[in-house]
Structures are given as C-alpha cells and as structure tokens.
Short mmCIF file of C-alpha atoms in Angstrom, two decimals:
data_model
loop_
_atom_site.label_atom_id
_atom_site.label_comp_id
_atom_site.label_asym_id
_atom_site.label_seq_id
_atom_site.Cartn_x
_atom_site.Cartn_y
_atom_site.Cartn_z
CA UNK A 71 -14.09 -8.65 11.76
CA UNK A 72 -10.94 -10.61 10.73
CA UNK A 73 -8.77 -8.59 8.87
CA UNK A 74 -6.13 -9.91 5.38
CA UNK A 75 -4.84 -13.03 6.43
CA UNK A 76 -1.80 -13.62 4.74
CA UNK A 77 0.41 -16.99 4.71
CA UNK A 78 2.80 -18.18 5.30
CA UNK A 79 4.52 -15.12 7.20
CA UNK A 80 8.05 -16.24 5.83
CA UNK A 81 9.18 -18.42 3.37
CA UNK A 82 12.89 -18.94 2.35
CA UNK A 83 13.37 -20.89 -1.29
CA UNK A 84 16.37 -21.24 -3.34
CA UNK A 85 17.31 -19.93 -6.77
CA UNK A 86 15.49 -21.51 -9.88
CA UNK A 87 12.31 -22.97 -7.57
CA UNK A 88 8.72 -21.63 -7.16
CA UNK A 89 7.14 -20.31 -4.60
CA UNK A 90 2.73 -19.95 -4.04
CA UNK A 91 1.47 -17.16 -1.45
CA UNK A 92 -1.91 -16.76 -0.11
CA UNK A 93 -4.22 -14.27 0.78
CA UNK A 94 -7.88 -14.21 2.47
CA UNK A 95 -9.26 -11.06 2.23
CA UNK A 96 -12.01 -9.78 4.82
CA UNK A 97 -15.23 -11.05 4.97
CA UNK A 98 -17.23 -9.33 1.54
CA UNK A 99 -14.83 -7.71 -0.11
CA UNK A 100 -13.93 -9.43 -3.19
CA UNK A 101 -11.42 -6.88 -4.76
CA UNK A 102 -7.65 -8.49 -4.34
CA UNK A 103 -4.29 -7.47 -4.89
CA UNK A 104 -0.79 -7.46 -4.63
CA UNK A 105 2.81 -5.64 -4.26
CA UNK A 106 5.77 -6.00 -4.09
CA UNK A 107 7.89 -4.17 -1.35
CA UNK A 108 11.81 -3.82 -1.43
CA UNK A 109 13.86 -1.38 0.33
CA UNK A 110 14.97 -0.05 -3.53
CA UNK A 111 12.11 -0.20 -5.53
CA UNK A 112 9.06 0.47 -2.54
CA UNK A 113 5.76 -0.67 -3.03
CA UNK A 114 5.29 -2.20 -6.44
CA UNK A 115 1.66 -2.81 -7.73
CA UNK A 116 2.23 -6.60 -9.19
CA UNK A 117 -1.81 -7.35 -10.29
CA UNK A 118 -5.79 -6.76 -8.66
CA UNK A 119 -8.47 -10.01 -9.23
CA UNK A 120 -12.01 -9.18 -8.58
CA UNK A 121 -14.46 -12.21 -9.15
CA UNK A 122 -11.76 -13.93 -10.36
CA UNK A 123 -10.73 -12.33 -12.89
CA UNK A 124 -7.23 -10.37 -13.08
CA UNK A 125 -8.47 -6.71 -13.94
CA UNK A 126 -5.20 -4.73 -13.59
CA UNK A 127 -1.32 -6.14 -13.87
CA UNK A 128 1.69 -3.98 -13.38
CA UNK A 129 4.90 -4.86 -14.90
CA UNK A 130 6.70 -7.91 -13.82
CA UNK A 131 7.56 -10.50 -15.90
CA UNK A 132 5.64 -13.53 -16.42
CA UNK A 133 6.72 -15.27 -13.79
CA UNK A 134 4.78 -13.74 -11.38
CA UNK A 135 1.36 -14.80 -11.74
CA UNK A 136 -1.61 -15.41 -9.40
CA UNK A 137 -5.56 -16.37 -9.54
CA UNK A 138 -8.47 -15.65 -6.95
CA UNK A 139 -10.84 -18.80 -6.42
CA UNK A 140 -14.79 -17.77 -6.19
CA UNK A 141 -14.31 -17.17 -2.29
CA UNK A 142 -12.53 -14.26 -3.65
CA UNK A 143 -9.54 -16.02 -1.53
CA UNK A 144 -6.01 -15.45 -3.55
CA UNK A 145 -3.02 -17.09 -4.73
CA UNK A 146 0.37 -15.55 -6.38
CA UNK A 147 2.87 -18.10 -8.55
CA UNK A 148 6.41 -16.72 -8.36
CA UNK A 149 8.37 -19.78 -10.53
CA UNK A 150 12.16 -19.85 -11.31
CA UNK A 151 12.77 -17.56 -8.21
CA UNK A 152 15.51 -15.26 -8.73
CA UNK A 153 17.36 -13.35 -6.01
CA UNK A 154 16.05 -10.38 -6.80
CA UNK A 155 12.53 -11.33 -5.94
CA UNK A 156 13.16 -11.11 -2.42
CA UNK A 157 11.11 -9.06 -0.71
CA UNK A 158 7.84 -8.19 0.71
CA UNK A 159 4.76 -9.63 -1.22
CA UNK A 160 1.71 -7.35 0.69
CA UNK A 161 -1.82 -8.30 -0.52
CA UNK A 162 -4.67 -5.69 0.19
CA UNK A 163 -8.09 -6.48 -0.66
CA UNK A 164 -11.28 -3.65 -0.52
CA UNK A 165 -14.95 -3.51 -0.75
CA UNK A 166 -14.86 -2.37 -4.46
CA UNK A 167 -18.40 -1.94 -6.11
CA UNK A 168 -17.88 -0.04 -9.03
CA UNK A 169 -20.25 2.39 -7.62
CA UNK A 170 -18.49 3.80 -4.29
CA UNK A 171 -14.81 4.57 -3.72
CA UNK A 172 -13.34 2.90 -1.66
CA UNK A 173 -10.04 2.07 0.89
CA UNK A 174 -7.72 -1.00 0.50
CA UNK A 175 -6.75 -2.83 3.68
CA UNK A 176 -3.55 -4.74 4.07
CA UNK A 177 -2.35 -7.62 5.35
CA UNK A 178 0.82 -8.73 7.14
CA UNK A 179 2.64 -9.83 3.84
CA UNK A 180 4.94 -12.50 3.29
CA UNK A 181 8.08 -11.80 3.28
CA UNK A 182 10.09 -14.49 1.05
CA UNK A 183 14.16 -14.77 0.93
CA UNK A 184 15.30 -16.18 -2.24
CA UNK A 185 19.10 -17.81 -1.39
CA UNK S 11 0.99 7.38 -15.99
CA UNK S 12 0.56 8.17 -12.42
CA UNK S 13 3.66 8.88 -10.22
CA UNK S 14 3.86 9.77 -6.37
CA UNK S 15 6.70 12.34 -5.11
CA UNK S 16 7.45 12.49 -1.73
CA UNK S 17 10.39 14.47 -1.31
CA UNK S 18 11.50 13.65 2.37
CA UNK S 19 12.96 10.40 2.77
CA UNK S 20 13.87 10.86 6.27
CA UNK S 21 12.56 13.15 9.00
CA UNK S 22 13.79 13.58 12.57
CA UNK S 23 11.46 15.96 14.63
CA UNK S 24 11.27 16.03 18.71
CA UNK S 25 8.72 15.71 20.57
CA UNK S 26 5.97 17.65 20.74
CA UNK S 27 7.17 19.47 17.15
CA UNK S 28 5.20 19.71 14.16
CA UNK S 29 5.12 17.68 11.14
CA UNK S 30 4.24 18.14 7.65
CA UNK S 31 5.12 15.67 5.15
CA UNK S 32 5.22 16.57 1.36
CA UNK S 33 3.10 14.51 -1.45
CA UNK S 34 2.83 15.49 -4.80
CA UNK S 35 1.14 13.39 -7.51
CA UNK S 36 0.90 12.97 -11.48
CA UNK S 37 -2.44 12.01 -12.46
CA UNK S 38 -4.44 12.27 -15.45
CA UNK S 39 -8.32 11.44 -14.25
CA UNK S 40 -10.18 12.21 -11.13
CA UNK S 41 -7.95 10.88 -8.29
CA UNK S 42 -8.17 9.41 -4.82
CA UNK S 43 -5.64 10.24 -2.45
CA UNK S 44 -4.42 8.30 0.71
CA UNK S 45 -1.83 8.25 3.72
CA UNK S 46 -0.58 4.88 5.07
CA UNK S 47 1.33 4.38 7.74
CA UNK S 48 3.77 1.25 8.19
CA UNK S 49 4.94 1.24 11.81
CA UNK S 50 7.61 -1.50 12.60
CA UNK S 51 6.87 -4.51 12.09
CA UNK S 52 3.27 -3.96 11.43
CA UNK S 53 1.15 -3.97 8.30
CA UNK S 54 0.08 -0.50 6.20
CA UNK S 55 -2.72 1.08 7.68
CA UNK S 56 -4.62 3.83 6.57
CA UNK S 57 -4.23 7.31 7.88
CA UNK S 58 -6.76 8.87 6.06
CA UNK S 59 -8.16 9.09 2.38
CA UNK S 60 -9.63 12.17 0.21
CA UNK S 61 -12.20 10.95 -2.07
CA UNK S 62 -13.86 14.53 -2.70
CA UNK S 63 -15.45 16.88 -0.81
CA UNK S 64 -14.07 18.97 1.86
CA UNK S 65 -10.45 19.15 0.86
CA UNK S 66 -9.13 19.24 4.55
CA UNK S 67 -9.60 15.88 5.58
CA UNK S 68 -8.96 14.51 9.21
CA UNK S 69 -7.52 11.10 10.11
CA UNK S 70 -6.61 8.83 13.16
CA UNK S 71 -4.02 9.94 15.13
CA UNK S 72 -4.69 13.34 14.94
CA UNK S 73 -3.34 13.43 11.62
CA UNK S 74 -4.76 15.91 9.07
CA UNK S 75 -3.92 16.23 5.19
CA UNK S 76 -4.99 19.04 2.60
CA UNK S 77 -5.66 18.12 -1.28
CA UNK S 78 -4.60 21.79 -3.06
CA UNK S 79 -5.80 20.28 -6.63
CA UNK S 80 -3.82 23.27 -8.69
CA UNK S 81 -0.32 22.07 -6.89
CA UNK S 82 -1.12 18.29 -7.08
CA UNK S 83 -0.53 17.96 -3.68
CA UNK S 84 -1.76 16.33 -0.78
CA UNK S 85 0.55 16.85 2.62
CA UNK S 86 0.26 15.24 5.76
CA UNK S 87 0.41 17.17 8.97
CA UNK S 88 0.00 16.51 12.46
CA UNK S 89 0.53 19.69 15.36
CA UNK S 90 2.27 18.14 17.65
CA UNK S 91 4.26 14.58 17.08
CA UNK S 92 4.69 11.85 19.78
CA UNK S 93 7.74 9.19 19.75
CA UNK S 94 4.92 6.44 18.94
CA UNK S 95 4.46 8.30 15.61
CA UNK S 96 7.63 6.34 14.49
CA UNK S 97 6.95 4.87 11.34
CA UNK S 98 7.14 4.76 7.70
CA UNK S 99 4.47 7.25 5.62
CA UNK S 100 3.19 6.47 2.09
CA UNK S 101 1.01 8.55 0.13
CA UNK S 102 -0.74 7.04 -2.31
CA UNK S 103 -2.97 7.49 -5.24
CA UNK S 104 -5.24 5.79 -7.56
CA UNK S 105 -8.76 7.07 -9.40
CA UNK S 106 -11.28 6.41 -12.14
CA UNK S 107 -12.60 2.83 -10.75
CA UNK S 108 -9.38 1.64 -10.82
CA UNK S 109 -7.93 0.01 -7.10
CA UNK S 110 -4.82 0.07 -8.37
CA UNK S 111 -2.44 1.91 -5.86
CA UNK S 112 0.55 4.10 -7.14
CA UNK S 113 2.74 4.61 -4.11
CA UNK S 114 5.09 7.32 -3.34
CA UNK S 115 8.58 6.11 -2.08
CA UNK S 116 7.46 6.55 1.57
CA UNK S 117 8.98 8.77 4.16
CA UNK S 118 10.88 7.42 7.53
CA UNK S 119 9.89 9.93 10.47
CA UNK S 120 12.10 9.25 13.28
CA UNK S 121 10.85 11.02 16.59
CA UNK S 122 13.00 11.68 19.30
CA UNK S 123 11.67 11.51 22.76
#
C-alpha cells in the first residue's frame, strides 16, 4: 500500500511569490492535513479537509490556504511568501470515520526555502 | 486549549541504557495520545498510540509508553536503547473526533555506540 506522497520534495521561491504543495494521501483515507515544521516553532497544525471540506484551521494568516479535490488528493496556497515561511510543510492523512479513532500517517513533506 | 510538554530537549544515553522520555499534556475532553518518531531524514512514524484501554501500551521497536490519567502523562520508555534509536520523539495528542494533532516540542535522543 503506497503510503503520503508528497510533492515536490523541495521547492526554493523568492520573497513576495506563491508557492502550491501537494499531497496524495493513501488509498481510502480521506481525512487530510497539514503542518508546519521549523526548528523554533515545531510542528504547527496549519488546517485538516475531509470530503473536501476544511473542518479544522490553526492559526496562520490568510495566506496559507489549501483545498482537497473529491479524490480526497490535497493542495496548500502559500501566496506573498515571506522568509519566515520556510520550513517543513508535512501533510498526514488517516482513515477517519467519525466512528473509530484513529492514527495519522505522514508523508515526506516539502520542505520550501523562501530567499 | 491543548498543549504538549516534553521537558527533555536533548538526551544522550549509551548503549544498551534505558530510556524514558517525559510527556505531559493539557486537555480538556477525552484524549488520544501518540509517540512519533522522526529519524533523519525520514518522515514521522508512529511509535505507538493509546486510544483507551489497557493503559500500558506496547509499540514497535520495543518501545512501551504508560497513560497515568491523574498526572496527564504519557512517557515513553524503552529497556535497553540501540545507536539506531537516533532520532527525534514527539508526543502528541488530540481527542473528541477531532484529527487535529497538538505536538509537543519533540525530544533529540542521541545514542552513543
């Protein structure tokens, strides 16, 4: 069973432009999300889609946005890139039901460099 | 609002000690717990997860972690470390339906062969 598929692996962008990450989760599970992971602030909960709709967002400003498409397959908008939005974007998807807990998985991340 | 406390932000052990890592937790519902491990270069993987139950709950790796619910805790031990136990440890926590992860700040445990 293929496990998060994240691409690309790195990205480098300048200042002021915008950046799109994606995410395929494994095969059924249609619960997505994402964090952010810096050496300062650790792993940072940035939002969770499930059947494309954004359930939960943590708090980052607007410019950080993202949508799931009705594979459950996931996208996050960074725009005006700032230097401080380098880091590690980690996406994690699970089996959720509503029924059942359950275990996120990760993927590889992305790690983006903002110069 | 949920917070994660791990108190050791770097551990150096030798071979063959033993390890215990400290988690502590804020939450307000019923709560899942996890361990993650990040080892270089890799992604997180899960240690092990409490969901309820048996409070001593066993992982892979021959890790082990007990939930003691009256000190909001949930510590990660293994008896005897190896060097390829390198890595970075997160404990994490989230409950009530919700897949939202809160994660501690993570612990680096350096072992020494």
């Amino acid at each position: 069973k293929a496990g998060v598929t994240q691409t690309p692996r790195y990205l480098i962008k300048t200042r002021g432009q915008q950046v799109t990450l994606s995410c395929s989760p494994i095969s059924g599970h249609r619960s997505v999300s994402w964090y952010q992971q810096t050496p300062g602030q650790g792993l940072q909960f940035l939002f969770e889609y499930f059947s494309e709709t954004q359930r939960n967002k943590g708090n980052f400003p607007g410019r950080f946005s993202g949508r799931q498409f009705s594979n459950s397959r996931s996208e996050m908008n960074v725009s005006t890139l700032e230097l401080g939005d380098s880091a590690l974007y980690l996406c994690a998807s699970s089996l959720w039901t509503g029924i059942m807990n359950t275990e996120a998985f990760f993927g590889q991340g992305t790690r983006l460099t903002v110069v | 609002a949920q917070s994660v406390s791990q108190h050791n932000h770097h551990v150096i052990l030798s071979e063959a000690a033993s390890l215990e890592l400290g988690c502590n937790y804020s939450y307000g519902g019923t709560v899942n717990l996890f361990w993650y491990v990040q080892y270089p270069g890799q992604h997180l993987q899960l240690l092990l997860k409490y969901f309820s139950g048996d409070p001593l709950v066993k992982g892979i790796k021959g890790f082990e972690a007990e939930f003691i619910k009256s000190k909001f805790s949930f510590n990660l031990r293994k008896p005897s470390v190896q060097w390829s136990d390198t890595a970075e440890y997160f404990c994490a926590v989230n409950g009530d339906g919700n897949e939202k992860l809160t994660f501690g700040t993570g612990t680096r445990l350096t072992i020494i062969p």
